Amino acid sequence: MLVVAVSTLVACGGGGKGGMNFGDNEYPIVTVGTSNAEMLTTYPATIKGMQDVEIRPKIQGFLTRVNVHEGQAVGAGQILFVLDNETYQAAVRQAQAAVNQAKAVINTAEAGMATAKLQYENSQQLHKNGVIGDFELQTALNSFNSAQAQVNQAKAALGQAEAGLASARENLSFCYVKSPASGVVGSLPYKVGALVSAQSNPALTTVSNISAMEVYFSMTEKDILEMTKNAGGLNAAVSTYPPVRLKLADGSIYPHEGRVVKVSGVIDAATGTVSMIARFPNPERLLKSGGSGSIVVQRDNSSAIVIPQSCVLSVQDKKFVYVLGADKKVKYTEITVDPQNDGNNFIVTSGLKVGDKYVTNGITKLSDGMEIVPITPEQYQKKIDESSKLGTDGTAKGFVNAMTGKK
């Protein structure tokens, strides 16, 4: 039974925060240095098409035809919906008839003007020869002027009739609802027979240009200020901002990198953040307008302080390490770390500096101000390896001898 108990002690006493109890004050110490670290920052994001256009009719009418289906790619100018247009077609025919009538009136008026002109020219010759007097000549001139006025009036009526025809044709064109841009059709909430208008809510559909997608996310005012100062201006900060990645809703990383293209010039007073837009290519049409995800910003830090998570004690939302002083006493020291980590290490942002020495194992057995005997991690590992052998004879006595260094 003693051998079993000792074996259990050894199996539970490896490295980590607890470490093994060797019965001495020897603890492994590491000196803080710097290393290259990949720092990842994530921001919640919303995905939108470069152009999301709500499609609404300009007039009220009943849907008679739906020419598209959800998810269909359409081009600019393509007819998506048709509204009942019998009334508008009749209005076009009526306006066309008015134009034709106005043209006929012009023809009649021009013929009358031509006759009046001949009569006036003949009267001028007769007056010159003394056959008629001034009264007859003036009468002929008045008739000619009146005929000219009738022609001008008829032409004005034709212009009005043509304007009415153009208006009627435009109203008829409103019955054919076209896509103003190329893109992909969204949901179709209305079926044939539904009464729709410009005020219909929701819209007939939404056409989204998803050849490239714009991903909206927000950064804190502090981050924006720091970024702007480092780059020497907001425009420079945007142009030099590193490529970003997009983490999708299923946790996977979108295969194409994006670039930040826009930054709002106004800080949201409610949230204290600034809106930013990153643009991503979407050749496979994997991204959909209205989706969600997270923007991932990668920054390389060549002078980062990286320490194992196993040597850090967490108390509520604070983190601590034991730092070795010159008097060989440990100090319970609070540190702050980057919230993003790989699950094994922390990137320390404050609390430790290059040259500091901290305890890596057995930290749960330490207390603030405790004096220890510092050893290297290699020496500590050697002690573990020796103790795990349970001594050369495989007995409890051998384990105790190995722990105390006896042969």
Short mmCIF file of N, CA and C in Angstrom, two decimals, residues 3-103:
data_model
loop_
_atom_site.label_atom_id
_atom_site.label_comp_id
_atom_site.label_asym_id
_atom_site.label_seq_id
_atom_site.Cartn_x
_atom_site.Cartn_y
_atom_site.Cartn_z
N VAL A 3 3.75 1.68 -1.49
CA VAL A 3 4.26 1.89 -2.83
C VAL A 3 3.19 2.53 -3.70
N VAL A 4 1.95 2.12 -3.58
CA VAL A 4 0.85 2.68 -4.36
C VAL A 4 0.68 4.14 -4.02
N ALA A 5 0.73 4.49 -2.75
CA ALA A 5 0.55 5.88 -2.34
C ALA A 5 1.67 6.74 -2.88
N VAL A 6 2.89 6.23 -2.85
CA VAL A 6 4.02 6.99 -3.36
C VAL A 6 3.89 7.17 -4.86
N SER A 7 3.46 6.13 -5.55
CA SER A 7 3.29 6.23 -7.00
C SER A 7 2.26 7.28 -7.35
N THR A 8 1.18 7.33 -6.58
CA THR A 8 0.15 8.32 -6.82
C THR A 8 0.70 9.72 -6.61
N LEU A 9 1.52 9.89 -5.59
CA LEU A 9 2.12 11.19 -5.32
C LEU A 9 2.97 11.65 -6.49
N VAL A 10 3.74 10.73 -7.05
CA VAL A 10 4.60 11.07 -8.17
C VAL A 10 3.78 11.42 -9.39
N ALA A 11 2.72 10.67 -9.69
CA ALA A 11 1.91 10.90 -10.88
C ALA A 11 1.23 12.25 -10.82
N CYS A 12 0.89 12.73 -9.64
CA CYS A 12 0.19 14.01 -9.51
C CYS A 12 1.14 15.17 -9.32
N GLY A 13 2.42 14.92 -9.26
CA GLY A 13 3.33 15.98 -8.84
C GLY A 13 4.22 16.51 -9.92
N GLY A 14 3.81 16.50 -11.18
CA GLY A 14 4.63 17.01 -12.26
C GLY A 14 4.72 18.51 -12.23
N GLY A 15 5.10 19.07 -13.40
CA GLY A 15 5.23 20.52 -13.51
C GLY A 15 3.89 21.18 -13.41
N GLY A 16 3.90 22.48 -13.47
CA GLY A 16 2.68 23.27 -13.40
C GLY A 16 2.69 24.18 -12.21
N LYS A 17 1.51 24.75 -11.91
CA LYS A 17 1.44 25.71 -10.82
C LYS A 17 1.75 25.06 -9.48
N GLY A 18 1.25 23.81 -9.33
CA GLY A 18 1.49 23.15 -8.05
C GLY A 18 2.92 22.65 -7.94
N GLY A 19 3.39 21.99 -9.01
CA GLY A 19 4.74 21.45 -8.99
C GLY A 19 4.84 20.27 -8.04
N MET A 20 6.03 19.79 -7.81
CA MET A 20 6.25 18.68 -6.90
C MET A 20 6.81 19.21 -5.59
N ASN A 21 6.47 18.55 -4.51
CA ASN A 21 6.95 18.94 -3.19
C ASN A 21 8.21 18.15 -2.90
N PHE A 22 9.37 18.79 -3.10
CA PHE A 22 10.64 18.12 -2.90
C PHE A 22 11.13 18.25 -1.47
N GLY A 23 10.39 18.96 -0.63
CA GLY A 23 10.81 19.12 0.75
C GLY A 23 11.92 20.14 0.92
N ASP A 24 12.15 21.02 -0.07
CA ASP A 24 13.15 22.07 0.06
C ASP A 24 12.56 23.35 -0.50
N ASN A 25 13.34 24.40 -0.54
CA ASN A 25 12.88 25.70 -1.03
C ASN A 25 13.44 26.02 -2.41
N GLU A 26 13.77 25.01 -3.16
CA GLU A 26 14.30 25.24 -4.49
C GLU A 26 13.16 25.39 -5.50
N TYR A 27 13.19 26.49 -6.23
CA TYR A 27 12.15 26.78 -7.24
C TYR A 27 12.82 27.25 -8.52
N PRO A 28 12.28 26.82 -9.66
CA PRO A 28 12.89 27.23 -10.95
C PRO A 28 12.60 28.70 -11.24
N ILE A 29 13.63 29.39 -11.72
CA ILE A 29 13.54 30.82 -12.00
C ILE A 29 13.92 31.06 -13.47
N VAL A 30 13.16 31.96 -14.13
CA VAL A 30 13.46 32.36 -15.51
C VAL A 30 13.60 33.87 -15.56
N THR A 31 14.59 34.33 -16.31
CA THR A 31 14.80 35.76 -16.48
C THR A 31 13.97 36.27 -17.67
N VAL A 32 13.30 37.38 -17.46
CA VAL A 32 12.43 37.93 -18.50
C VAL A 32 13.26 38.44 -19.67
N GLY A 33 12.88 38.01 -20.86
CA GLY A 33 13.50 38.50 -22.09
C GLY A 33 12.41 38.87 -23.09
N THR A 34 12.79 39.19 -24.27
CA THR A 34 11.82 39.54 -25.30
C THR A 34 11.87 38.51 -26.42
N SER A 35 10.76 38.44 -27.14
CA SER A 35 10.68 37.51 -28.26
C SER A 35 9.66 38.05 -29.25
N ASN A 36 9.65 37.46 -30.42
CA ASN A 36 8.67 37.83 -31.43
C ASN A 36 7.32 37.22 -31.06
N ALA A 37 6.28 38.02 -31.17
CA ALA A 37 4.94 37.53 -30.84
C ALA A 37 3.96 38.06 -31.88
N GLU A 38 3.05 37.21 -32.25
CA GLU A 38 1.97 37.59 -33.16
C GLU A 38 0.75 37.95 -32.32
N MET A 39 0.41 39.22 -32.33
CA MET A 39 -0.70 39.69 -31.50
C MET A 39 -1.95 39.83 -32.38
N LEU A 40 -3.01 39.20 -31.94
CA LEU A 40 -4.27 39.22 -32.69
C LEU A 40 -5.33 39.98 -31.89
N THR A 41 -5.97 40.90 -32.55
CA THR A 41 -7.07 41.66 -31.95
C THR A 41 -8.31 41.43 -32.78
N THR A 42 -9.43 41.15 -32.12
CA THR A 42 -10.67 40.88 -32.85
C THR A 42 -11.71 41.94 -32.51
N TYR A 43 -12.55 42.22 -33.50
CA TYR A 43 -13.63 43.20 -33.34
C TYR A 43 -14.90 42.60 -33.95
N PRO A 44 -16.02 42.64 -33.22
CA PRO A 44 -17.29 42.18 -33.81
C PRO A 44 -17.59 42.97 -35.08
N ALA A 45 -18.14 42.29 -36.08
CA ALA A 45 -18.32 42.94 -37.38
C ALA A 45 -19.64 42.53 -38.03
N THR A 46 -20.12 43.39 -38.91
CA THR A 46 -21.32 43.15 -39.71
C THR A 46 -20.94 43.22 -41.18
N ILE A 47 -21.45 42.27 -41.96
CA ILE A 47 -21.09 42.17 -43.38
C ILE A 47 -22.22 42.75 -44.23
N LYS A 48 -21.83 43.61 -45.17
CA LYS A 48 -22.80 44.19 -46.09
C LYS A 48 -22.21 44.20 -47.50
N GLY A 49 -23.12 44.18 -48.50
CA GLY A 49 -22.66 44.31 -49.87
C GLY A 49 -22.17 45.72 -50.13
N MET A 50 -21.35 45.88 -51.16
CA MET A 50 -20.87 47.21 -51.49
C MET A 50 -22.02 48.13 -51.85
N GLN A 51 -23.09 47.55 -52.39
CA GLN A 51 -24.26 48.34 -52.75
C GLN A 51 -25.49 47.50 -52.46
N ASP A 52 -26.21 47.85 -51.43
CA ASP A 52 -27.47 47.18 -51.08
C ASP A 52 -28.61 48.13 -51.44
N VAL A 53 -29.34 47.79 -52.49
CA VAL A 53 -30.38 48.69 -53.00
C VAL A 53 -31.75 48.08 -52.75
N GLU A 54 -32.58 48.80 -52.01
CA GLU A 54 -33.96 48.37 -51.82
C GLU A 54 -34.77 48.69 -53.08
N ILE A 55 -35.48 47.71 -53.58
CA ILE A 55 -36.25 47.88 -54.81
C ILE A 55 -37.71 48.19 -54.44
N ARG A 56 -38.17 49.37 -54.87
CA ARG A 56 -39.55 49.78 -54.62
C ARG A 56 -40.15 50.33 -55.91
N PRO A 57 -41.45 50.12 -56.14
CA PRO A 57 -42.10 50.70 -57.32
C PRO A 57 -42.36 52.19 -57.10
N LYS A 58 -42.36 52.97 -58.17
CA LYS A 58 -42.66 54.40 -58.05
C LYS A 58 -44.16 54.67 -58.03
N ILE A 59 -44.94 53.68 -58.45
CA ILE A 59 -46.39 53.85 -58.50
C ILE A 59 -47.06 52.70 -57.76
N GLN A 60 -48.33 52.86 -57.49
CA GLN A 60 -49.11 51.81 -56.83
C GLN A 60 -49.75 50.92 -57.88
N GLY A 61 -49.75 49.62 -57.61
CA GLY A 61 -50.37 48.69 -58.56
C GLY A 61 -50.28 47.27 -58.06
N PHE A 62 -50.96 46.38 -58.79
CA PHE A 62 -50.95 44.96 -58.45
C PHE A 62 -49.82 44.26 -59.20
N LEU A 63 -49.09 43.41 -58.49
CA LEU A 63 -48.04 42.62 -59.13
C LEU A 63 -48.66 41.62 -60.10
N THR A 64 -48.20 41.66 -61.34
CA THR A 64 -48.69 40.69 -62.32
C THR A 64 -47.62 39.68 -62.73
N ARG A 65 -46.35 40.01 -62.45
CA ARG A 65 -45.29 39.08 -62.82
C ARG A 65 -44.06 39.31 -61.95
N VAL A 66 -43.46 38.22 -61.48
CA VAL A 66 -42.18 38.26 -60.76
C VAL A 66 -41.18 37.50 -61.62
N ASN A 67 -40.18 38.22 -62.14
CA ASN A 67 -39.28 37.64 -63.14
C ASN A 67 -38.01 37.03 -62.56
N VAL A 68 -37.82 37.09 -61.25
CA VAL A 68 -36.57 36.61 -60.65
C VAL A 68 -36.89 35.70 -59.48
N HIS A 69 -35.85 35.03 -58.99
CA HIS A 69 -35.99 34.21 -57.79
C HIS A 69 -34.90 34.61 -56.81
N GLU A 70 -35.08 34.24 -55.56
CA GLU A 70 -34.14 34.62 -54.52
C GLU A 70 -32.75 34.05 -54.80
N GLY A 71 -31.74 34.91 -54.63
CA GLY A 71 -30.37 34.48 -54.87
C GLY A 71 -29.91 34.58 -56.30
N GLN A 72 -30.80 35.02 -57.20
CA GLN A 72 -30.44 35.11 -58.62
C GLN A 72 -29.55 36.32 -58.87
N ALA A 73 -28.55 36.15 -59.72
CA ALA A 73 -27.71 37.26 -60.13
C ALA A 73 -28.41 38.03 -61.24
N VAL A 74 -28.47 39.34 -61.11
CA VAL A 74 -29.14 40.18 -62.10
C VAL A 74 -28.20 41.31 -62.52
N GLY A 75 -28.50 41.87 -63.69
CA GLY A 75 -27.71 42.98 -64.19
C GLY A 75 -28.47 44.29 -64.08
N ALA A 76 -27.74 45.37 -64.18
CA ALA A 76 -28.36 46.69 -64.13
C ALA A 76 -29.33 46.85 -65.30
N GLY A 77 -30.54 47.33 -65.01
CA GLY A 77 -31.55 47.53 -66.05
C GLY A 77 -32.43 46.33 -66.29
N GLN A 78 -32.15 45.21 -65.65
CA GLN A 78 -32.97 44.01 -65.85
C GLN A 78 -34.32 44.17 -65.17
N ILE A 79 -35.40 43.75 -65.85
CA ILE A 79 -36.75 43.86 -65.30
C ILE A 79 -36.95 42.77 -64.24
N LEU A 80 -37.28 43.21 -63.04
CA LEU A 80 -37.47 42.28 -61.92
C LEU A 80 -38.95 41.97 -61.70
N PHE A 81 -39.79 43.01 -61.76
CA PHE A 81 -41.22 42.86 -61.48
C PHE A 81 -42.03 43.63 -62.53
N VAL A 82 -43.25 43.16 -62.74
CA VAL A 82 -44.17 43.86 -63.63
C VAL A 82 -45.46 44.11 -62.87
N LEU A 83 -45.94 45.37 -62.92
CA LEU A 83 -47.21 45.74 -62.28
C LEU A 83 -48.31 45.83 -63.33
N ASP A 84 -49.55 45.69 -62.89
CA ASP A 84 -50.70 45.83 -63.78
C ASP A 84 -50.61 47.17 -64.50
N ASN A 85 -50.64 47.15 -65.85
CA ASN A 85 -50.38 48.37 -66.62
C ASN A 85 -51.42 48.68 -67.67
N GLU A 86 -52.60 48.06 -67.60
CA GLU A 86 -53.64 48.32 -68.60
C GLU A 86 -54.02 49.80 -68.62
N THR A 87 -54.20 50.37 -67.45
CA THR A 87 -54.59 51.78 -67.37
C THR A 87 -53.51 52.68 -67.96
N TYR A 88 -52.25 52.36 -67.70
CA TYR A 88 -51.15 53.19 -68.19
C TYR A 88 -50.95 53.01 -69.70
N GLN A 89 -51.22 51.81 -70.20
CA GLN A 89 -51.15 51.61 -71.64
C GLN A 89 -52.24 52.42 -72.35
N ALA A 90 -53.44 52.45 -71.75
CA ALA A 90 -54.52 53.25 -72.32
C ALA A 90 -54.17 54.73 -72.31
N ALA A 91 -53.50 55.16 -71.24
CA ALA A 91 -53.09 56.57 -71.16
C ALA A 91 -52.07 56.89 -72.24
N VAL A 92 -51.17 55.95 -72.54
CA VAL A 92 -50.19 56.16 -73.61
C VAL A 92 -50.90 56.26 -74.95
N ARG A 93 -51.88 55.39 -75.20
CA ARG A 93 -52.60 55.44 -76.46
C ARG A 93 -53.36 56.76 -76.60
N GLN A 94 -53.96 57.22 -75.52
CA GLN A 94 -54.70 58.47 -75.54
C GLN A 94 -53.75 59.65 -75.80
N ALA A 95 -52.58 59.62 -75.15
CA ALA A 95 -51.60 60.69 -75.37
C ALA A 95 -51.06 60.66 -76.78
N GLN A 96 -50.88 59.46 -77.33
CA GLN A 96 -50.42 59.34 -78.71
C GLN A 96 -51.45 59.91 -79.68
N ALA A 97 -52.73 59.66 -79.39
CA ALA A 97 -53.79 60.21 -80.24
C ALA A 97 -53.81 61.73 -80.18
N ALA A 98 -53.56 62.28 -79.01
CA ALA A 98 -53.51 63.74 -78.87
C ALA A 98 -52.36 64.31 -79.68
N VAL A 99 -51.23 63.62 -79.71
CA VAL A 99 -50.09 64.06 -80.52
C VAL A 99 -50.45 64.03 -82.00
N ASN A 100 -51.08 62.95 -82.42
CA ASN A 100 -51.47 62.84 -83.83
C ASN A 100 -52.45 63.94 -84.21
N GLN A 101 -53.39 64.23 -83.33
CA GLN A 101 -54.36 65.29 -83.61
C GLN A 101 -53.67 66.64 -83.70
N ALA A 102 -52.73 66.88 -82.80
CA ALA A 102 -52.01 68.16 -82.82
C ALA A 102 -51.22 68.31 -84.12
N LYS A 103 -50.65 67.22 -84.60
CA LYS A 103 -49.91 67.28 -85.87
C LYS A 103 -50.84 67.60 -87.03
#
